[in-house]
Coordinates of C-alpha atoms in Angstrom, one line a residue:
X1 CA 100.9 102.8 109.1
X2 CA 100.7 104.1 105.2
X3 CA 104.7 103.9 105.0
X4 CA 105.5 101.7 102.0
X5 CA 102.9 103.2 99.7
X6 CA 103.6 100.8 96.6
X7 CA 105.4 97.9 95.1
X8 CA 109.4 98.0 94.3
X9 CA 109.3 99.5 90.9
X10 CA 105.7 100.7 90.4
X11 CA 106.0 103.3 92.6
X12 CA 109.1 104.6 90.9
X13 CA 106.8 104.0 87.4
X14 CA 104.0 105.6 89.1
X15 CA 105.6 109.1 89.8
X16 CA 106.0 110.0 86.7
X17 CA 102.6 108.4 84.9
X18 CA 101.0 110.7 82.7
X19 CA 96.7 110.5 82.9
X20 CA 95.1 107.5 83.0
X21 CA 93.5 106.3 79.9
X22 CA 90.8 103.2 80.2
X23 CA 89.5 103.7 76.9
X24 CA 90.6 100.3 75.4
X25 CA 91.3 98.0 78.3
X26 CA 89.6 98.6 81.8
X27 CA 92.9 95.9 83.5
X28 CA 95.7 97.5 81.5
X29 CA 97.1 99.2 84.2
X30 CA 96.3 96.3 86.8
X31 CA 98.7 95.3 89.4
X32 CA 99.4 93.8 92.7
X33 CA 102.0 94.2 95.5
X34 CA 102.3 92.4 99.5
X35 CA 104.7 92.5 101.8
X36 CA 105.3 91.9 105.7
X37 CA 107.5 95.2 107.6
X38 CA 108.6 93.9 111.0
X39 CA 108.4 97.4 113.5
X40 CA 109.5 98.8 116.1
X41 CA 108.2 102.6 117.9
X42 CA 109.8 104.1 120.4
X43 CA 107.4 106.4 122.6
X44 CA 105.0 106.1 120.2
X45 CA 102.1 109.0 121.3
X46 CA 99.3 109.0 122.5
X47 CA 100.8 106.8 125.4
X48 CA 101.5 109.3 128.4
X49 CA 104.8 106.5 129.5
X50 CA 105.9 107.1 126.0
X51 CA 106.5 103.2 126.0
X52 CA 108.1 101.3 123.2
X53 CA 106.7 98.5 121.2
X54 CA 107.0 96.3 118.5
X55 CA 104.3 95.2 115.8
X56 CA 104.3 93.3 112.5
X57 CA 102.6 95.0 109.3
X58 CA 101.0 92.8 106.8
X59 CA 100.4 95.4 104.0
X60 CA 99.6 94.7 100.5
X61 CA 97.5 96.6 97.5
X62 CA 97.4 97.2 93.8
X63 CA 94.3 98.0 91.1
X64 CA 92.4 95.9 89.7
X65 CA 90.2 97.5 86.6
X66 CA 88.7 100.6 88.7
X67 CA 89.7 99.5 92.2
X68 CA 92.6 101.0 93.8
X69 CA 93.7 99.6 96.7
X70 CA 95.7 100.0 99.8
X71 CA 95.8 98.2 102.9
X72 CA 97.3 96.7 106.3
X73 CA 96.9 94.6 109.1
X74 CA 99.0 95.3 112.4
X75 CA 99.8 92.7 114.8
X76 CA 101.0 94.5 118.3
X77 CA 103.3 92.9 121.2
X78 CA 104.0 89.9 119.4
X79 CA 106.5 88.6 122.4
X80 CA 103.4 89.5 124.5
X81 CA 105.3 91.4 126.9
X82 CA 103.9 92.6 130.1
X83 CA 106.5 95.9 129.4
X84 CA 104.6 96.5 125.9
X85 CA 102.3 99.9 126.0
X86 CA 100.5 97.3 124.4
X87 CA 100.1 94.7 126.8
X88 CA 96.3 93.7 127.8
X89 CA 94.3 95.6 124.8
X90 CA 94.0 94.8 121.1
X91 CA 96.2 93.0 119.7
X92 CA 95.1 93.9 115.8
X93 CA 94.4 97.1 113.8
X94 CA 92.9 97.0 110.1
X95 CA 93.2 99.8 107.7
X96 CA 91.3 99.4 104.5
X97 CA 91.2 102.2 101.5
X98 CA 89.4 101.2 98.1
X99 CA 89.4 104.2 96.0
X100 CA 87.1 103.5 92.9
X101 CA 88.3 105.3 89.8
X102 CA 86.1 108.0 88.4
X103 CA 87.9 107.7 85.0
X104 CA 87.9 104.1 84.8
X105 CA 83.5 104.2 85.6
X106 CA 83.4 106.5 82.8
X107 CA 85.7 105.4 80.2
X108 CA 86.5 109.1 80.2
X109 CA 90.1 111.5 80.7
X110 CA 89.2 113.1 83.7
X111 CA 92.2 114.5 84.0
X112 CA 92.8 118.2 84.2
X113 CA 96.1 120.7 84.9
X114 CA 98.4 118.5 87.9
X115 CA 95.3 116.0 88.3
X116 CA 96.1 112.2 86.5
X117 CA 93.0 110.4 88.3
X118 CA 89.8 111.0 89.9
X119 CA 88.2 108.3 92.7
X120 CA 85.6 108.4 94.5
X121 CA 87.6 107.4 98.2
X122 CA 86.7 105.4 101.0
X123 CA 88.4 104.4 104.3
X124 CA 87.7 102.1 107.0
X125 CA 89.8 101.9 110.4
X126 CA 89.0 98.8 112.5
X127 CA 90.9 97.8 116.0
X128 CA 89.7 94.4 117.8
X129 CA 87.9 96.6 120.3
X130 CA 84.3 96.0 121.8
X131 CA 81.5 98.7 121.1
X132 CA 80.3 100.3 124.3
X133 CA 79.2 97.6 126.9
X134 CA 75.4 97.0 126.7
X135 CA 73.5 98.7 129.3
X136 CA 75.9 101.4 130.6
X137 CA 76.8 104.4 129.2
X138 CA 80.7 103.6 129.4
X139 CA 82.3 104.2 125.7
X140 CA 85.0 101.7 125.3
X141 CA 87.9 102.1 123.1
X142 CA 87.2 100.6 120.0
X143 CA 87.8 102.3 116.5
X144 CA 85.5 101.5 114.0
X145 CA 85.4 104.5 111.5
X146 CA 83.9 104.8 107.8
X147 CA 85.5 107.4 105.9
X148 CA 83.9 108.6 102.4
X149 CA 84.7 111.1 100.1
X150 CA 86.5 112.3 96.6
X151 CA 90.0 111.7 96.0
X152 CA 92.9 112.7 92.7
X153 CA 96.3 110.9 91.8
X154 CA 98.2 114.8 91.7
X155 CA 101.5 115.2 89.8
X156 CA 103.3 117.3 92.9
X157 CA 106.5 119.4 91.6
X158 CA 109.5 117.4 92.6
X159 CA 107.5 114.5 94.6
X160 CA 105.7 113.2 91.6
X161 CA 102.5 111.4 92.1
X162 CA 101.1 112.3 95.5
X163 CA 98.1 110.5 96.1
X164 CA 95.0 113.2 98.3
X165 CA 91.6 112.4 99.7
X166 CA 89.2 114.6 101.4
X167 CA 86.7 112.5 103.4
X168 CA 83.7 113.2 105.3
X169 CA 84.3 110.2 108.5
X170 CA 81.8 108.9 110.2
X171 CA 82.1 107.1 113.8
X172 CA 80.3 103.9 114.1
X173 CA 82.3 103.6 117.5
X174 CA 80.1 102.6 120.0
X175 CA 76.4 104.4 120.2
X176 CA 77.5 107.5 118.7
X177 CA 76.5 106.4 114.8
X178 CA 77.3 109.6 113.9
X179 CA 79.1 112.1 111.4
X180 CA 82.0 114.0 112.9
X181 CA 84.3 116.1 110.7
X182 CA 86.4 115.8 108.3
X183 CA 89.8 114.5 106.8
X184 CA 92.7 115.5 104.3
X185 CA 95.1 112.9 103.7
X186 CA 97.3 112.6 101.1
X187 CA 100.8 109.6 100.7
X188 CA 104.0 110.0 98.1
X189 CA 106.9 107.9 97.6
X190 CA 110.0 109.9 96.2
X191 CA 113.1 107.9 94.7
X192 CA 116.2 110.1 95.5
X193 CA 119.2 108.0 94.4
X194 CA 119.3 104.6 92.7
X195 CA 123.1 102.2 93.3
X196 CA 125.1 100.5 90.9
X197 CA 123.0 97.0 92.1
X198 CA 120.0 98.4 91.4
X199 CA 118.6 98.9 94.7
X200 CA 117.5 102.7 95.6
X201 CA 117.0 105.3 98.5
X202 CA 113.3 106.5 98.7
X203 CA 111.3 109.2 100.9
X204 CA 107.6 108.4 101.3
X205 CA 105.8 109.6 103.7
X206 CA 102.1 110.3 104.4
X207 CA 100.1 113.5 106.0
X208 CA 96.2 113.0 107.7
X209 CA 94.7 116.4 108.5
X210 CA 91.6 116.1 110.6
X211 CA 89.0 118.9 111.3
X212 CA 86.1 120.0 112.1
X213 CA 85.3 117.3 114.8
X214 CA 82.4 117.8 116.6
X215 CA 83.0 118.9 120.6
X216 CA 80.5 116.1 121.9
X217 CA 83.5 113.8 120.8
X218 CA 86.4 115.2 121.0
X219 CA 88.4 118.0 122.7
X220 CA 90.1 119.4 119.5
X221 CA 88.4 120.3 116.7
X222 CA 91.4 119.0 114.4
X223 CA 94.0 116.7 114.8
X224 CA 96.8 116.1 112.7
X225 CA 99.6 113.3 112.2
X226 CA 102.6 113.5 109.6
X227 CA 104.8 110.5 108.6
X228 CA 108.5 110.6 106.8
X229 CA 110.8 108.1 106.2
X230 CA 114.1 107.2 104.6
X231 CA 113.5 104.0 103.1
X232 CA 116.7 101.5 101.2
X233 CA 114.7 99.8 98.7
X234 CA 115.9 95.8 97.1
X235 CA 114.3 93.5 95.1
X236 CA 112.6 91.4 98.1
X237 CA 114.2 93.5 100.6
X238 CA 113.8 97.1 102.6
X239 CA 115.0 99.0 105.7
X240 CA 114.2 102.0 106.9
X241 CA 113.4 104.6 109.7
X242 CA 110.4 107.0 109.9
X243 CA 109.6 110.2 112.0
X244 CA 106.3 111.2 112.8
X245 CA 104.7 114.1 114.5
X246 CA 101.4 114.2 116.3
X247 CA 99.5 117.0 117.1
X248 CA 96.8 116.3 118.8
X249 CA 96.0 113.8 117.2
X250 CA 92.3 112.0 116.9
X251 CA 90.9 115.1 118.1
X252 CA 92.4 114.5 122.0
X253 CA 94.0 117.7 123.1
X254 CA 97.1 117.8 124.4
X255 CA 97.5 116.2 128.1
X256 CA 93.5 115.5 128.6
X257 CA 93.3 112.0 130.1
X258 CA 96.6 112.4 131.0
X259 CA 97.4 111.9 127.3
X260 CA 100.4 113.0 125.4
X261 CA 99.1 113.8 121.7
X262 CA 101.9 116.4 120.6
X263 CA 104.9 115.5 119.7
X264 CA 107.3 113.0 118.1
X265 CA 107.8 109.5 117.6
X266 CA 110.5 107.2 116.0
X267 CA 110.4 104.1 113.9
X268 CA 112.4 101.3 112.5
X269 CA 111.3 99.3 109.8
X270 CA 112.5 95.7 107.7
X271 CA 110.4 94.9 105.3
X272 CA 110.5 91.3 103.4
X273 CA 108.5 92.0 99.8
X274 CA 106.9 89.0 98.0

């Protein structure tokens, strides 16, 4: 889950950058950021018994010359409760995003009106999931999907530096091997107040827009998930809680399978920064 977009302080920094500027040193803008966000969901979609669970986030990124990046690894049920939604399938989810700066590649200003930064954008979504058994034409539930597109650091009224990408995705799930729509996503991370000790009170949230899914795979053409959270912000440390909304989300309409994919689900988050 893109919650904690960026390091303490860089993200503050980063909403107010002006347009990026590689001319002289490719690494002058290099940074780095890690941290572990112990969570908990409650009836977290698209499970029909709306089942809680917890998981542990390992989420880190940073640039490095033209490389962007952002990432996590999810560790579910870690009690390994029979009660867990969770219990008996994967136990791990990857998310990977390199973006590779169009700027940086070109030792050229790019920019242009609200636009800081071009990339070209990628995205890769992994689970611990099998591809479809061999033989049989039974399609497991594995995600493995390969997302590739354009995306621009935009300087949002108010918000500051949102972060978009439009992707093409394509499903390597299985046998399918094949393109299948689209997706808009786009993350920002909003300071609101800062204390007297120097911690702060941030909103960050995310939105990924899907559409134009083919009807071979899915039973909605578009699918759409939206994050925000109220985040305290420390040094080393962070709390916070998140609401998302689902609508139909990865493409699964509403109640097919006997899936819930509309509606809302709660978070809770504490987050130890290295």
């Amino acid at each position: 889950m893109r919650k904690l977009l960026l390091g303490l302080g860089i993200a503050a920094a980063a909403s107010t950058a002006m347009a990026a500027d590689y001319s002289d040193d490719i690494h002058k803008n290099d940074y780095s950021w890690r941290q572990f966000n112990l969570m908990y969901a409650f009836n977290e979609l698209p499970d029909p018994k709306g089942n809680d669970h917890d998981y542990l986030e390992m989420e880190f990124g940073g640039r490095s010359g033209i490389v962007d990046l952002y990432g996590y690894i999810d560790v579910f049920n870690l009690l390994s409760s029979d009660s867990s939604d969770k219990y008996g399938s994967d136990k791990m989810f990857l998310k990977l995003a390199p973006r590779f700066s169009l700027d940086g590649m070109t030792g050229k200003d790019l920019s242009f009106g609200p636009v800081q930064e071009l990339y070209i954008s990628t995205l890769f979504n992994i689970n611990g999931g099998h591809d479809t058994d061999v033989g049989t034409d039974k399609e497991s539930d594995a995600v493995n999907n390969a997302f590739f597109g354009l995306g621009a650091d935009v300087n949002v009224p108010w918000l500051g530096k949102v972060g978009m990408n439009l992707y093409g995705l394509y499903d390597m799930t299985g046998r399918r091997q094949d393109w299948n729509g689209y997706q808009f996503s786009a993350n920002w991370f909003k300071p609101l107040t800062t204390f007297e000790n120097g911690s702060f009170l941030a909103y960050q949230g995310y939105v990924d827009y899907q559409f134009g899914m083919k009807s071979e795979y899915t039973s909605s053409s578009t699918g759409l998930a939206n994050f925000n959270g109220l985040y305290w912000h420390s040094k080393r440390y962070a709390v916070g809680y998140g609401l998302k909304y689902f609508h139909d989300v990865y493409g699964i309409q509403n109640g097919q399978f006997g899936l819930k994919t509309t509606g809302f689900t709660q978070y809770v988050d504490v987050t130890y920064k290295f």
